[in-house]
PDB file of C-alpha atoms in Angstrom:
ATOM      1  CA  UNK A   1     -30.338  -5.408 -11.983  1.00  0.00           C
ATOM      2  CA  UNK A   2     -31.603  -6.413  -8.678  1.00  0.00           C
ATOM      3  CA  UNK A   3     -35.155  -6.383  -7.369  1.00  0.00           C
ATOM      4  CA  UNK A   4     -35.800  -3.563  -4.806  1.00  0.00           C
ATOM      5  CA  UNK A   5     -37.360  -6.300  -2.651  1.00  0.00           C
ATOM      6  CA  UNK A   6     -34.078  -7.999  -1.999  1.00  0.00           C
ATOM      7  CA  UNK A   7     -31.933  -5.140  -2.407  1.00  0.00           C
ATOM      8  CA  UNK A   8     -31.800  -2.248   0.102  1.00  0.00           C
ATOM      9  CA  UNK A   9     -29.764   0.021  -2.064  1.00  0.00           C
ATOM     10  CA  UNK A  10     -32.045  -0.235  -4.945  1.00  0.00           C
ATOM     11  CA  UNK A  11     -35.105   0.455  -2.592  1.00  0.00           C
ATOM     12  CA  UNK A  12     -33.175   3.555  -1.140  1.00  0.00           C
ATOM     13  CA  UNK A  13     -32.193   4.682  -4.700  1.00  0.00           C
ATOM     14  CA  UNK A  14     -35.999   4.629  -5.797  1.00  0.00           C
ATOM     15  CA  UNK A  15     -37.349   6.237  -2.639  1.00  0.00           C
ATOM     16  CA  UNK A  16     -34.599   8.801  -1.999  1.00  0.00           C
ATOM     17  CA  UNK A  17     -32.448   8.930  -4.999  1.00  0.00           C
ATOM     18  CA  UNK A  18     -30.901  12.503  -3.971  1.00  0.00           C
ATOM     19  CA  UNK A  19     -30.237  11.634  -0.469  1.00  0.00           C
ATOM     20  CA  UNK A  20     -26.665  10.975   0.340  1.00  0.00           C
ATOM     21  CA  UNK A  21     -25.862   7.270   0.760  1.00  0.00           C
ATOM     22  CA  UNK A  22     -21.963   7.823   1.518  1.00  0.00           C
ATOM     23  CA  UNK A  23     -19.842  10.695   2.773  1.00  0.00           C
ATOM     24  CA  UNK A  24     -16.220   9.948   2.287  1.00  0.00           C
ATOM     25  CA  UNK A  25     -13.441  12.379   2.444  1.00  0.00           C
ATOM     26  CA  UNK A  26     -14.641  15.386   0.355  1.00  0.00           C
ATOM     27  CA  UNK A  27     -17.254  13.236  -1.784  1.00  0.00           C
ATOM     28  CA  UNK A  28     -20.801  12.920  -1.402  1.00  0.00           C
ATOM     29  CA  UNK A  29     -22.294   9.928  -3.207  1.00  0.00           C
ATOM     30  CA  UNK A  30     -26.090   9.948  -3.541  1.00  0.00           C
ATOM     31  CA  UNK A  31     -28.185   6.637  -3.504  1.00  0.00           C
ATOM     32  CA  UNK A  32     -28.973   7.064  -7.342  1.00  0.00           C
ATOM     33  CA  UNK A  33     -25.254   7.168  -7.967  1.00  0.00           C
ATOM     34  CA  UNK A  34     -24.289   4.355  -5.813  1.00  0.00           C
ATOM     35  CA  UNK A  35     -26.895   2.318  -7.455  1.00  0.00           C
ATOM     36  CA  UNK A  36     -25.695   3.037 -10.749  1.00  0.00           C
ATOM     37  CA  UNK A  37     -22.179   2.564  -9.991  1.00  0.00           C
ATOM     38  CA  UNK A  38     -23.111  -0.822  -8.233  1.00  0.00           C
ATOM     39  CA  UNK A  39     -24.895  -1.735 -11.425  1.00  0.00           C
ATOM     40  CA  UNK A  40     -21.612  -0.947 -13.567  1.00  0.00           C
ATOM     41  CA  UNK A  41     -19.739  -2.962 -11.499  1.00  0.00           C
ATOM     42  CA  UNK A  42     -22.172  -5.799 -11.630  1.00  0.00           C
ATOM     43  CA  UNK A  43     -22.275  -5.770 -15.399  1.00  0.00           C
ATOM     44  CA  UNK A  44     -18.351  -5.273 -15.675  1.00  0.00           C
ATOM     45  CA  UNK A  45     -17.937  -8.575 -13.453  1.00  0.00           C
ATOM     46  CA  UNK A  46     -20.462 -10.346 -15.649  1.00  0.00           C
ATOM     47  CA  UNK A  47     -18.627  -9.544 -18.765  1.00  0.00           C
ATOM     48  CA  UNK A  48     -15.499 -11.431 -16.916  1.00  0.00           C
ATOM     49  CA  UNK A  49     -17.607 -14.362 -16.494  1.00  0.00           C
ATOM     50  CA  UNK A  50     -18.385 -13.794 -12.741  1.00  0.00           C
ATOM     51  CA  UNK A  51     -21.818 -15.074 -11.835  1.00  0.00           C
ATOM     52  CA  UNK A  52     -23.836 -16.352  -8.789  1.00  0.00           C
ATOM     53  CA  UNK A  53     -21.842 -18.288  -6.410  1.00  0.00           C
ATOM     54  CA  UNK A  54     -18.342 -17.409  -7.605  1.00  0.00           C
ATOM     55  CA  UNK A  55     -15.820 -15.697  -5.508  1.00  0.00           C
ATOM     56  CA  UNK A  56     -13.938 -12.597  -6.246  1.00  0.00           C
ATOM     57  CA  UNK A  57     -11.566 -11.001  -4.067  1.00  0.00           C
ATOM     58  CA  UNK A  58     -10.527  -7.098  -3.845  1.00  0.00           C
ATOM     59  CA  UNK A  59      -7.828  -5.239  -2.247  1.00  0.00           C
ATOM     60  CA  UNK A  60      -7.838  -1.416  -2.137  1.00  0.00           C
ATOM     61  CA  UNK A  61      -7.762   1.159   0.616  1.00  0.00           C
ATOM     62  CA  UNK A  62     -11.302   2.065   2.201  1.00  0.00           C
ATOM     63  CA  UNK A  63     -13.150   3.984  -0.443  1.00  0.00           C
ATOM     64  CA  UNK A  64     -16.507   4.610  -2.410  1.00  0.00           C
ATOM     65  CA  UNK A  65     -15.318   2.161  -4.911  1.00  0.00           C
ATOM     66  CA  UNK A  66     -15.114  -0.635  -2.468  1.00  0.00           C
ATOM     67  CA  UNK A  67     -18.820  -0.061  -1.657  1.00  0.00           C
ATOM     68  CA  UNK A  68     -19.884  -0.292  -5.233  1.00  0.00           C
ATOM     69  CA  UNK A  69     -17.975  -3.379  -5.548  1.00  0.00           C
ATOM     70  CA  UNK A  70     -19.562  -4.808  -2.440  1.00  0.00           C
ATOM     71  CA  UNK A  71     -22.966  -3.907  -3.843  1.00  0.00           C
ATOM     72  CA  UNK A  72     -22.438  -4.951  -7.295  1.00  0.00           C
ATOM     73  CA  UNK A  73     -20.972  -8.453  -6.209  1.00  0.00           C
ATOM     74  CA  UNK A  74     -24.025  -9.063  -4.078  1.00  0.00           C
ATOM     75  CA  UNK A  75     -26.349  -8.065  -7.045  1.00  0.00           C
ATOM     76  CA  UNK A  76     -24.935 -10.850  -9.263  1.00  0.00           C
ATOM     77  CA  UNK A  77     -24.794 -13.339  -6.347  1.00  0.00           C
ATOM     78  CA  UNK A  78     -21.353 -13.264  -6.312  1.00  0.00           C
ATOM     79  CA  UNK A  79     -19.518 -13.654  -3.001  1.00  0.00           C
ATOM     80  CA  UNK A  80     -16.938 -10.939  -2.308  1.00  0.00           C
ATOM     81  CA  UNK A  81     -13.883 -11.710  -0.093  1.00  0.00           C
ATOM     82  CA  UNK A  82     -12.097  -8.517   0.640  1.00  0.00           C
ATOM     83  CA  UNK A  83      -8.388  -8.454   1.338  1.00  0.00           C
ATOM     84  CA  UNK A  84      -6.723  -6.307   4.117  1.00  0.00           C
ATOM     85  CA  UNK A  85      -4.448  -3.749   2.275  1.00  0.00           C
ATOM     86  CA  UNK A  86      -1.951  -4.135   4.958  1.00  0.00           C
ATOM     87  CA  UNK A  87      -1.279  -7.970   4.001  1.00  0.00           C
ATOM     88  CA  UNK A  88       1.919  -9.131   2.536  1.00  0.00           C
ATOM     89  CA  UNK A  89       2.015 -10.694  -0.998  1.00  0.00           C
ATOM     90  CA  UNK A  90       2.161 -14.438   0.612  1.00  0.00           C
ATOM     91  CA  UNK A  91      -0.912 -13.734   2.767  1.00  0.00           C
ATOM     92  CA  UNK A  92      -2.722 -12.258  -0.531  1.00  0.00           C
ATOM     93  CA  UNK A  93      -1.949 -15.317  -2.256  1.00  0.00           C
ATOM     94  CA  UNK A  94      -3.234 -17.485   0.407  1.00  0.00           C
ATOM     95  CA  UNK A  95      -6.559 -15.513   0.626  1.00  0.00           C
ATOM     96  CA  UNK A  96      -7.148 -15.830  -3.285  1.00  0.00           C
ATOM     97  CA  UNK A  97      -6.027 -19.302  -3.408  1.00  0.00           C
ATOM     98  CA  UNK A  98      -8.277 -20.204  -0.237  1.00  0.00           C
ATOM     99  CA  UNK A  99     -11.372 -18.335  -1.609  1.00  0.00           C
ATOM    100  CA  UNK A 100     -11.228 -20.118  -4.757  1.00  0.00           C
ATOM    101  CA  UNK A 101     -11.597 -16.374  -6.623  1.00  0.00           C
ATOM    102  CA  UNK A 102     -10.572 -16.094 -10.306  1.00  0.00           C
ATOM    103  CA  UNK A 103     -11.015 -12.452 -10.359  1.00  0.00           C
ATOM    104  CA  UNK A 104      -9.213  -9.982  -8.250  1.00  0.00           C
ATOM    105  CA  UNK A 105     -10.030  -6.328  -8.847  1.00  0.00           C
ATOM    106  CA  UNK A 106      -7.625  -3.970  -7.277  1.00  0.00           C
ATOM    107  CA  UNK A 107      -6.773  -0.392  -7.008  1.00  0.00           C
ATOM    108  CA  UNK A 108      -3.696   0.497  -8.978  1.00  0.00           C
ATOM    109  CA  UNK A 109      -1.738   1.057  -5.652  1.00  0.00           C
ATOM    110  CA  UNK A 110      -1.829  -2.682  -5.151  1.00  0.00           C
ATOM    111  CA  UNK A 111      -0.951  -4.084  -8.716  1.00  0.00           C
ATOM    112  CA  UNK A 112       2.677  -4.616  -7.306  1.00  0.00           C
ATOM    113  CA  UNK A 113       1.495  -6.584  -4.467  1.00  0.00           C
ATOM    114  CA  UNK A 114      -0.757  -8.849  -6.747  1.00  0.00           C
ATOM    115  CA  UNK A 115       2.337  -9.293  -9.216  1.00  0.00           C
ATOM    116  CA  UNK A 116       4.417 -10.512  -6.098  1.00  0.00           C
ATOM    117  CA  UNK A 117       1.426 -13.058  -5.031  1.00  0.00           C
ATOM    118  CA  UNK A 118       0.926 -14.196  -8.444  1.00  0.00           C
ATOM    119  CA  UNK A 119       3.281 -16.900  -8.540  1.00  0.00           C
ATOM    120  CA  UNK A 120       2.229 -18.424  -5.329  1.00  0.00           C
TER     121      UNK A 120
END
């Protein structure tokens, strides 16, 4: 999806596919795995209509999935706007509204917060 020249992850995945890119809790994700996961995320966002210049927010704990989302968003030219998982629904609503995001990926742990923020 992304050229290796402008994408350090793709370059590392090509040069060192089996080297650890992320060590998180008890998981090791290689550059090749992270590259593939970022591509899948980018493809999923494209299917939702997200493209270059669009904003998307995300709320989750620190995670491997957060890294793949950041790389995937960048690959399609979207601007990622992370939301701190400690924020209250009104604060989440403010960030979503202010960013202009129309897609808000979230881990299941935060669906209740997003449901409470939705009316705002």
